[in-house]
Amino acid sequence: MRKWKSAVASAALMVAIGCGPAMAAPVMVQDAASAAVSDGREILPTNAVPERYAFTLTPDIDTLTFAGEATLTFEVVEPTDRIVVNADGLTISEARLVDGAAATVELDEAMQRATFVFAEPLSVGRHSIQTTYTGKINETANGMFISRFEDAGAPKSIIISQFEAGYGRQLAPMWDEPGLKAVFEITLVVPEDKDAISNMPVAETTPATNGRKSVRFEPTPIMSSYLMFTGVGDLDRITAMSDGVEIATVTREGVGEQGRYALETLGQLLPWYNDYFGIDYPLPKMDQIAAPGTSGTFAAMENWGAILYFEPYLLIDPAVTTEAQRQGVFGVVAHEVAHQWFGDIVTMAWWDDLWLNEGFASWMAAKATDHFNPDWDVWLQEMGSIQGAAFGPDSLSSTHPIIQPIKNAESASFDGITYQKGQAVIRMLETYIGEDAFRAGVRAYMAEHAYQNTVTDDLWNALETASGTPITAIARDFTMQPGVPLITVDSIRCEAGTSVVSLTQGRYGADEASKAPLSWRVPVLVSTVGSDAVARGVIEGGRGEIRAEGCGPVKVNAGSTGYYRTLYSPEAFENLAGVFDQMDPLDQLGFLYDTSALGTTGYAPVSNYLELAASVKLDADPVIWSQVAGRLNGLKSQFKDQPGEEAFGAYARARLSPLMASIGWDPKPDEPANTAILRGRLIAILAQLNDPAVVAEARRRFVAAETDPSALPSGIRGTVVGTVGYYADEATWEGLVAKMNAASSPAERSLYLGGVASVSDPVLAQRTLDMALSPDFPKGDVLPIVFGLAGNHPDLLWTFATTQPERFEAILPPGYVVNGLAGIAGASGRPERIEELRAYVAATYPDQPTTEVDKASDSVDLLARIRRDRLPEVSAWLAAHDN
């Protein structure tokens, strides 16, 4: 998982075996134009393939550099005098064959490559190159990097690493492509009092010079380079056994027990996954490592046997962790552990099939979480994520297919299309062919391709063979072309106790370009409300009929597992809306999301959603209410500085206040977990709606908690702190900063950091930014501050980013600068800012992809159209319903 990676991370210090005579290697600069490009991909030459690496790394935390030795063992498949590998930011002082022949080293910085040139061609067969080199320890979360933090006011750090995607080459010269798997043997030379960790257990520890020790780890199975992991620091480790595997949670010293819940979660998941996949986890241990702070760009990384998480996504502090965060820990762990099979044992051949890793792990995480925690209603909750991260961007012209040509590792798409749309398509296909057949296909896929690389059709072939159902054409329609199908319900007629539903397939789009016609073969499920029978069919060729048992209101996309929008005729909509309370929550929620989206984009009246939301009763499912509350808050934000803003705000507060009164501020004995989540979200939304009673109560409880901790239960503590931060004056802000700096745990510091970054006052926002950019502020906390401020103060962040580009670049991993700028400009909601963004990026970063710029532009354009065309409809509806 990497997203923000999403999305994920790995960790630390790598090292390699092998040495040679101290002899400097000549270094020349090669023209980037000579690099290999195949089918648009920048790939390495295929005249040699790796078999094994031995790395020895000696990090120096004072200079933020490391010394490396590497032995690269490879098979030459055709005679050549040039061996080309990836290398980025490395200074190679020597390179020679193990038998003694020296190599000249040509470096191509633009293509991130090193070429070892020999006087005589290497023969077909196995060879080994030994290299000596140095590299950099980064301050941002890529390659080998340092994670700085404070413990009881004292500055501390650990060294970790993140190698996806294309960062392994910062550690050592190597074939850094997912399809070029090899065995890795890692040795770390570290201070005697430090702990070292990697993918495999320690094989041997021996004394080294200068107060150091040499820690050699067992060789890994054959794997892709981006799955390497090493870490060095003062670490706590708690362990257990699960299905014969030692499992552990590894943290910075002193907070080990906060990883207990994650350890217990892993203990549940490992045997369940062993059974589901039909292949036992093959490594002797599985560590979960908590890195201090956050990266700002990803949450966790599926390194084989040594999964890296940032602390908020792994650790539980009972005093401050909410139910939503606890559920989040389970879900992130489930995602990363699923990767140990789908991604690590079987890996995509190239980055254009990244979704095979991420979409599947996202789906599997939800499936496993639902299995162990059915009361969480995971599939209901996942619908919101899929709607926001997949349906939303996929209905704009800046979308892309799940599978798309990827030029290089830097261009890999870690976004909602890869993750959430991928997840949704898998769930749709599983529902279509059945759970048992789907699992049989997955097991066959894993067995056939273990320790190998695959393309998407390998999965479709396995599923089709196992199920006997032709799904490849359906699956290709949804993965190889962009966009969202639109299923229109043209008519429903009753014939002999059966509803005959006539359907047309089009394309749903939020802008004109995204409405360009496309054809899908769409699996559609239909049921009549009140009947347990579900009719199935595939709408092919743009039109079809499905017969559902019973006559009455019909729900298309029964169970809400299909990846499409459903547009009902006015009569069918009214009939279905009239029995909303009789529908299953999954159907209710899918109906709400479709009605909202169709109203927003003009396919149907906005009033359809407003009427539907107004009919939701007080005792409805908490996730249903979460959707309604979130949509009302979203509409209020769209009304910002527009006519009708105050009227809609008053309506939203009046609609949600009775719900808040019903739920109350304090948890009730044995209340559902999702009610606790709704309470926190509702307080936050009402505070954003400037509800005076909620803001006053939040402030009162914040003050009361100084002497009475029960005034601020953990489930609402973050929401209250965020509310207090948003409305803070100078004294309150300074108090929050003091609490942040005095925090006794990572979770508590993150809590107050969020409050500090929530400030609405522009003067305090500037002080917050200045504090975050000061030299002594923990680097891992800078991005959460910066992007926390961006929501309320995009102009402040834009000025900083464009007038101090060096400082802005320094806090972001390579390749994320344009993404960061696009996020800030998009948060402004102003078309003129988007024009500035395009001009600035074109002038300053002309070679960077502009995908995120296009996405920001599409979102701002959509907001402008909503304000022009839809908000007057909302105001008219309010006026008609003003009692």
PDB file of N, CA, C and O in Angstrom, residues 784-836:
ATOM      1  N   PRO A 784       2.464  16.785   7.690  1.00  0.00           N
ATOM      2  CA  PRO A 784       1.110  16.862   8.254  1.00  0.00           C
ATOM      3  C   PRO A 784       0.683  18.280   8.600  1.00  0.00           C
ATOM      4  O   PRO A 784      -0.482  18.650   8.438  1.00  0.00           O
ATOM      5  N   ILE A 785       1.630  19.107   9.066  1.00  0.00           N
ATOM      6  CA  ILE A 785       1.315  20.510   9.340  1.00  0.00           C
ATOM      7  C   ILE A 785       1.018  21.255   8.036  1.00  0.00           C
ATOM      8  O   ILE A 785       0.011  21.959   7.896  1.00  0.00           O
ATOM      9  N   VAL A 786       1.905  21.093   7.067  1.00  0.00           N
ATOM     10  CA  VAL A 786       1.783  21.850   5.819  1.00  0.00           C
ATOM     11  C   VAL A 786       0.470  21.534   5.115  1.00  0.00           C
ATOM     12  O   VAL A 786      -0.279  22.439   4.719  1.00  0.00           O
ATOM     13  N   PHE A 787       0.169  20.264   4.969  1.00  0.00           N
ATOM     14  CA  PHE A 787      -1.045  19.917   4.235  1.00  0.00           C
ATOM     15  C   PHE A 787      -2.284  20.010   5.110  1.00  0.00           C
ATOM     16  O   PHE A 787      -3.403  20.105   4.596  1.00  0.00           O
ATOM     17  N   GLY A 788      -2.102  20.004   6.436  1.00  0.00           N
ATOM     18  CA  GLY A 788      -3.223  20.321   7.308  1.00  0.00           C
ATOM     19  C   GLY A 788      -3.652  21.772   7.155  1.00  0.00           C
ATOM     20  O   GLY A 788      -4.839  22.096   7.143  1.00  0.00           O
ATOM     21  N   LEU A 789      -2.683  22.665   7.017  1.00  0.00           N
ATOM     22  CA  LEU A 789      -2.984  24.083   6.812  1.00  0.00           C
ATOM     23  C   LEU A 789      -3.592  24.360   5.434  1.00  0.00           C
ATOM     24  O   LEU A 789      -4.349  25.317   5.261  1.00  0.00           O
ATOM     25  N   ALA A 790      -3.248  23.513   4.462  1.00  0.00           N
ATOM     26  CA  ALA A 790      -3.645  23.809   3.083  1.00  0.00           C
ATOM     27  C   ALA A 790      -5.158  23.873   2.911  1.00  0.00           C
ATOM     28  O   ALA A 790      -5.661  24.637   2.082  1.00  0.00           O
ATOM     29  N   GLY A 791      -5.892  23.093   3.693  1.00  0.00           N
ATOM     30  CA  GLY A 791      -7.345  23.097   3.542  1.00  0.00           C
ATOM     31  C   GLY A 791      -7.968  24.436   3.871  1.00  0.00           C
ATOM     32  O   GLY A 791      -8.869  24.907   3.157  1.00  0.00           O
ATOM     33  N   ASN A 792      -7.493  25.080   4.945  1.00  0.00           N
ATOM     34  CA  ASN A 792      -8.059  26.357   5.366  1.00  0.00           C
ATOM     35  C   ASN A 792      -7.294  27.568   4.819  1.00  0.00           C
ATOM     36  O   ASN A 792      -7.849  28.666   4.763  1.00  0.00           O
ATOM     37  N   HIS A 793      -6.043  27.339   4.443  1.00  0.00           N
ATOM     38  CA  HIS A 793      -5.196  28.470   4.038  1.00  0.00           C
ATOM     39  C   HIS A 793      -4.402  28.134   2.773  1.00  0.00           C
ATOM     40  O   HIS A 793      -3.169  28.207   2.762  1.00  0.00           O
ATOM     41  N   PRO A 794      -5.086  27.803   1.686  1.00  0.00           N
ATOM     42  CA  PRO A 794      -4.349  27.436   0.473  1.00  0.00           C
ATOM     43  C   PRO A 794      -3.500  28.573  -0.086  1.00  0.00           C
ATOM     44  O   PRO A 794      -2.440  28.324  -0.660  1.00  0.00           O
ATOM     45  N   ASP A 795      -3.937  29.816   0.086  1.00  0.00           N
ATOM     46  CA  ASP A 795      -3.146  30.931  -0.443  1.00  0.00           C
ATOM     47  C   ASP A 795      -1.825  31.074   0.314  1.00  0.00           C
ATOM     48  O   ASP A 795      -0.782  31.371  -0.283  1.00  0.00           O
ATOM     49  N   LEU A 796      -1.856  30.880   1.621  1.00  0.00           N
ATOM     50  CA  LEU A 796      -0.642  30.922   2.420  1.00  0.00           C
ATOM     51  C   LEU A 796       0.343  29.868   1.945  1.00  0.00           C
ATOM     52  O   LEU A 796       1.537  30.143   1.754  1.00  0.00           O
ATOM     53  N   LEU A 797      -0.152  28.650   1.751  1.00  0.00           N
ATOM     54  CA  LEU A 797       0.730  27.562   1.320  1.00  0.00           C
ATOM     55  C   LEU A 797       1.213  27.765  -0.107  1.00  0.00           C
ATOM     56  O   LEU A 797       2.350  27.426  -0.443  1.00  0.00           O
ATOM     57  N   TRP A 798       0.358  28.338  -0.970  1.00  0.00           N
ATOM     58  CA  TRP A 798       0.782  28.598  -2.343  1.00  0.00           C
ATOM     59  C   TRP A 798       1.918  29.606  -2.362  1.00  0.00           C
ATOM     60  O   TRP A 798       2.909  29.438  -3.075  1.00  0.00           O
ATOM     61  N   THR A 799       1.790  30.651  -1.580  1.00  0.00           N
ATOM     62  CA  THR A 799       2.851  31.659  -1.521  1.00  0.00           C
ATOM     63  C   THR A 799       4.152  31.049  -1.031  1.00  0.00           C
ATOM     64  O   THR A 799       5.231  31.291  -1.596  1.00  0.00           O
ATOM     65  N   PHE A 800       4.069  30.242   0.019  1.00  0.00           N
ATOM     66  CA  PHE A 800       5.267  29.577   0.529  1.00  0.00           C
ATOM     67  C   PHE A 800       5.894  28.687  -0.538  1.00  0.00           C
ATOM     68  O   PHE A 800       7.102  28.752  -0.805  1.00  0.00           O
ATOM     69  N   ALA A 801       5.091  27.845  -1.168  1.00  0.00           N
ATOM     70  CA  ALA A 801       5.625  26.859  -2.099  1.00  0.00           C
ATOM     71  C   ALA A 801       6.255  27.503  -3.325  1.00  0.00           C
ATOM     72  O   ALA A 801       7.237  26.987  -3.870  1.00  0.00           O
ATOM     73  N   THR A 802       5.706  28.617  -3.774  1.00  0.00           N
ATOM     74  CA  THR A 802       6.192  29.230  -5.015  1.00  0.00           C
ATOM     75  C   THR A 802       7.252  30.298  -4.783  1.00  0.00           C
ATOM     76  O   THR A 802       8.013  30.617  -5.703  1.00  0.00           O
ATOM     77  N   THR A 803       7.327  30.856  -3.592  1.00  0.00           N
ATOM     78  CA  THR A 803       8.368  31.852  -3.312  1.00  0.00           C
ATOM     79  C   THR A 803       9.581  31.242  -2.624  1.00  0.00           C
ATOM     80  O   THR A 803      10.646  31.841  -2.620  1.00  0.00           O
ATOM     81  N   GLN A 804       9.395  30.053  -2.040  1.00  0.00           N
ATOM     82  CA  GLN A 804      10.512  29.352  -1.402  1.00  0.00           C
ATOM     83  C   GLN A 804      10.554  27.913  -1.915  1.00  0.00           C
ATOM     84  O   GLN A 804      10.409  26.956  -1.148  1.00  0.00           O
ATOM     85  N   PRO A 805      10.723  27.755  -3.224  1.00  0.00           N
ATOM     86  CA  PRO A 805      10.617  26.409  -3.801  1.00  0.00           C
ATOM     87  C   PRO A 805      11.632  25.417  -3.248  1.00  0.00           C
ATOM     88  O   PRO A 805      11.343  24.231  -3.134  1.00  0.00           O
ATOM     89  N   GLU A 806      12.838  25.911  -2.893  1.00  0.00           N
ATOM     90  CA  GLU A 806      13.838  24.990  -2.370  1.00  0.00           C
ATOM     91  C   GLU A 806      13.378  24.388  -1.043  1.00  0.00           C
ATOM     92  O   GLU A 806      13.536  23.183  -0.807  1.00  0.00           O
ATOM     93  N   ARG A 807      12.783  25.214  -0.182  1.00  0.00           N
ATOM     94  CA  ARG A 807      12.304  24.710   1.110  1.00  0.00           C
ATOM     95  C   ARG A 807      11.112  23.785   0.911  1.00  0.00           C
ATOM     96  O   ARG A 807      10.971  22.785   1.619  1.00  0.00           O
ATOM     97  N   PHE A 808      10.241  24.116  -0.041  1.00  0.00           N
ATOM     98  CA  PHE A 808       9.090  23.263  -0.299  1.00  0.00           C
ATOM     99  C   PHE A 808       9.538  21.907  -0.836  1.00  0.00           C
ATOM    100  O   PHE A 808       9.068  20.855  -0.380  1.00  0.00           O
ATOM    101  N   GLU A 809      10.463  21.913  -1.769  1.00  0.00           N
ATOM    102  CA  GLU A 809      10.971  20.655  -2.320  1.00  0.00           C
ATOM    103  C   GLU A 809      11.650  19.818  -1.244  1.00  0.00           C
ATOM    104  O   GLU A 809      11.567  18.588  -1.259  1.00  0.00           O
ATOM    105  N   ALA A 810      12.317  20.481  -0.304  1.00  0.00           N
ATOM    106  CA  ALA A 810      13.090  19.755   0.703  1.00  0.00           C
ATOM    107  C   ALA A 810      12.217  18.925   1.637  1.00  0.00           C
ATOM    108  O   ALA A 810      12.693  17.951   2.230  1.00  0.00           O
ATOM    109  N   ILE A 811      10.950  19.289   1.787  1.00  0.00           N
ATOM    110  CA  ILE A 811      10.091  18.539   2.707  1.00  0.00           C
ATOM    111  C   ILE A 811       9.306  17.443   2.000  1.00  0.00           C
ATOM    112  O   ILE A 811       8.569  16.698   2.648  1.00  0.00           O
ATOM    113  N   LEU A 812       9.487  17.313   0.686  1.00  0.00           N
ATOM    114  CA  LEU A 812       8.753  16.316  -0.092  1.00  0.00           C
ATOM    115  C   LEU A 812       9.703  15.294  -0.690  1.00  0.00           C
ATOM    116  O   LEU A 812      10.826  15.629  -1.079  1.00  0.00           O
ATOM    117  N   PRO A 813       9.276  14.026  -0.782  1.00  0.00           N
ATOM    118  CA  PRO A 813      10.097  13.044  -1.499  1.00  0.00           C
ATOM    119  C   PRO A 813      10.214  13.429  -2.969  1.00  0.00           C
ATOM    120  O   PRO A 813       9.353  14.145  -3.497  1.00  0.00           O
ATOM    121  N   PRO A 814      11.253  12.955  -3.642  1.00  0.00           N
ATOM    122  CA  PRO A 814      11.398  13.249  -5.073  1.00  0.00           C
ATOM    123  C   PRO A 814      10.162  12.821  -5.848  1.00  0.00           C
ATOM    124  O   PRO A 814       9.583  11.772  -5.605  1.00  0.00           O
ATOM    125  N   GLY A 815       9.770  13.671  -6.784  1.00  0.00           N
ATOM    126  CA  GLY A 815       8.636  13.344  -7.630  1.00  0.00           C
ATOM    127  C   GLY A 815       7.292  13.797  -7.108  1.00  0.00           C
ATOM    128  O   GLY A 815       6.274  13.654  -7.789  1.00  0.00           O
ATOM    129  N   TYR A 816       7.256  14.350  -5.888  1.00  0.00           N
ATOM    130  CA  TYR A 816       5.977  14.740  -5.290  1.00  0.00           C
ATOM    131  C   TYR A 816       5.716  16.243  -5.330  1.00  0.00           C
ATOM    132  O   TYR A 816       4.669  16.693  -4.878  1.00  0.00           O
ATOM    133  N   VAL A 817       6.637  17.019  -5.855  1.00  0.00           N
ATOM    134  CA  VAL A 817       6.487  18.465  -5.787  1.00  0.00           C
ATOM    135  C   VAL A 817       5.272  18.938  -6.576  1.00  0.00           C
ATOM    136  O   VAL A 817       4.445  19.717  -6.072  1.00  0.00           O
ATOM    137  N   VAL A 818       5.132  18.476  -7.796  1.00  0.00           N
ATOM    138  CA  VAL A 818       3.992  18.904  -8.614  1.00  0.00           C
ATOM    139  C   VAL A 818       2.694  18.420  -7.985  1.00  0.00           C
ATOM    140  O   VAL A 818       1.688  19.144  -7.974  1.00  0.00           O
ATOM    141  N   ASN A 819       2.703  17.211  -7.429  1.00  0.00           N
ATOM    142  CA  ASN A 819       1.504  16.716  -6.739  1.00  0.00           C
ATOM    143  C   ASN A 819       1.118  17.636  -5.593  1.00  0.00           C
ATOM    144  O   ASN A 819      -0.061  17.955  -5.387  1.00  0.00           O
ATOM    145  N   GLY A 820       2.129  18.057  -4.813  1.00  0.00           N
ATOM    146  CA  GLY A 820       1.861  18.947  -3.694  1.00  0.00           C
ATOM    147  C   GLY A 820       1.312  20.287  -4.140  1.00  0.00           C
ATOM    148  O   GLY A 820       0.358  20.814  -3.561  1.00  0.00           O
ATOM    149  N   LEU A 821       1.906  20.851  -5.172  1.00  0.00           N
ATOM    150  CA  LEU A 821       1.421  22.120  -5.707  1.00  0.00           C
ATOM    151  C   LEU A 821      -0.015  21.998  -6.207  1.00  0.00           C
ATOM    152  O   LEU A 821      -0.855  22.880  -5.984  1.00  0.00           O
ATOM    153  N   ALA A 822      -0.303  20.881  -6.888  1.00  0.00           N
ATOM    154  CA  ALA A 822      -1.656  20.677  -7.411  1.00  0.00           C
ATOM    155  C   ALA A 822      -2.668  20.561  -6.283  1.00  0.00           C
ATOM    156  O   ALA A 822      -3.786  21.096  -6.375  1.00  0.00           O
ATOM    157  N   GLY A 823      -2.289  19.866  -5.204  1.00  0.00           N
ATOM    158  CA  GLY A 823      -3.190  19.747  -4.069  1.00  0.00           C
ATOM    159  C   GLY A 823      -3.500  21.086  -3.433  1.00  0.00           C
ATOM    160  O   GLY A 823      -4.652  21.378  -3.077  1.00  0.00           O
ATOM    161  N   ILE A 824      -2.479  21.923  -3.293  1.00  0.00           N
ATOM    162  CA  ILE A 824      -2.669  23.247  -2.697  1.00  0.00           C
ATOM    163  C   ILE A 824      -3.537  24.130  -3.602  1.00  0.00           C
ATOM    164  O   ILE A 824      -4.472  24.799  -3.145  1.00  0.00           O
ATOM    165  N   ALA A 825      -3.231  24.126  -4.901  1.00  0.00           N
ATOM    166  CA  ALA A 825      -4.003  24.953  -5.830  1.00  0.00           C
ATOM    167  C   ALA A 825      -5.445  24.473  -5.917  1.00  0.00           C
ATOM    168  O   ALA A 825      -6.384  25.281  -5.973  1.00  0.00           O
ATOM    169  N   GLY A 826      -5.635  23.156  -5.914  1.00  0.00           N
ATOM    170  CA  GLY A 826      -6.982  22.622  -5.968  1.00  0.00           C
ATOM    171  C   GLY A 826      -7.799  22.989  -4.746  1.00  0.00           C
ATOM    172  O   GLY A 826      -9.012  23.229  -4.840  1.00  0.00           O
ATOM    173  N   ALA A 827      -7.143  23.050  -3.571  1.00  0.00           N
ATOM    174  CA  ALA A 827      -7.849  23.394  -2.334  1.00  0.00           C
ATOM    175  C   ALA A 827      -8.396  24.812  -2.370  1.00  0.00           C
ATOM    176  O   ALA A 827      -9.347  25.135  -1.647  1.00  0.00           O
ATOM    177  N   SER A 828      -7.822  25.651  -3.213  1.00  0.00           N
ATOM    178  CA  SER A 828      -8.314  27.031  -3.295  1.00  0.00           C
ATOM    179  C   SER A 828      -9.701  27.103  -3.921  1.00  0.00           C
ATOM    180  O   SER A 828     -10.476  28.031  -3.646  1.00  0.00           O
ATOM    181  N   GLY A 829     -10.016  26.159  -4.798  1.00  0.00           N
ATOM    182  CA  GLY A 829     -11.300  26.173  -5.496  1.00  0.00           C
ATOM    183  C   GLY A 829     -11.420  27.271  -6.532  1.00  0.00           C
ATOM    184  O   GLY A 829     -12.514  27.522  -7.055  1.00  0.00           O
ATOM    185  N   ARG A 830     -10.306  27.929  -6.883  1.00  0.00           N
ATOM    186  CA  ARG A 830     -10.375  29.094  -7.777  1.00  0.00           C
ATOM    187  C   ARG A 830      -9.759  28.774  -9.139  1.00  0.00           C
ATOM    188  O   ARG A 830      -8.587  28.376  -9.221  1.00  0.00           O
ATOM    189  N   PRO A 831     -10.495  28.972 -10.227  1.00  0.00           N
ATOM    190  CA  PRO A 831      -9.945  28.707 -11.555  1.00  0.00           C
ATOM    191  C   PRO A 831      -8.679  29.511 -11.847  1.00  0.00           C
ATOM    192  O   PRO A 831      -7.772  29.011 -12.518  1.00  0.00           O
ATOM    193  N   GLU A 832      -8.618  30.747 -11.356  1.00  0.00           N
ATOM    194  CA  GLU A 832      -7.427  31.561 -11.644  1.00  0.00           C
ATOM    195  C   GLU A 832      -6.180  30.970 -11.004  1.00  0.00           C
ATOM    196  O   GLU A 832      -5.072  31.111 -11.519  1.00  0.00           O
ATOM    197  N   ARG A 833      -6.343  30.295  -9.855  1.00  0.00           N
ATOM    198  CA  ARG A 833      -5.197  29.645  -9.222  1.00  0.00           C
ATOM    199  C   ARG A 833      -4.721  28.465 -10.059  1.00  0.00           C
ATOM    200  O   ARG A 833      -3.519  28.189 -10.145  1.00  0.00           O
ATOM    201  N   ILE A 834      -5.658  27.776 -10.680  1.00  0.00           N
ATOM    202  CA  ILE A 834      -5.282  26.659 -11.545  1.00  0.00           C
ATOM    203  C   ILE A 834      -4.468  27.155 -12.731  1.00  0.00           C
ATOM    204  O   ILE A 834      -3.504  26.510 -13.162  1.00  0.00           O
ATOM    205  N   GLU A 835      -4.842  28.307 -13.274  1.00  0.00           N
ATOM    206  CA  GLU A 835      -4.061  28.873 -14.371  1.00  0.00           C
ATOM    207  C   GLU A 835      -2.649  29.214 -13.909  1.00  0.00           C
ATOM    208  O   GLU A 835      -1.671  28.968 -14.623  1.00  0.00           O
ATOM    209  N   GLU A 836      -2.545  29.781 -12.715  1.00  0.00           N
ATOM    210  CA  GLU A 836      -1.215  30.046 -12.154  1.00  0.00           C
ATOM    211  C   GLU A 836      -0.435  28.747 -11.981  1.00  0.00           C
ATOM    212  O   GLU A 836       0.770  28.693 -12.239  1.00  0.00           O
TER     213      GLU A 836
END
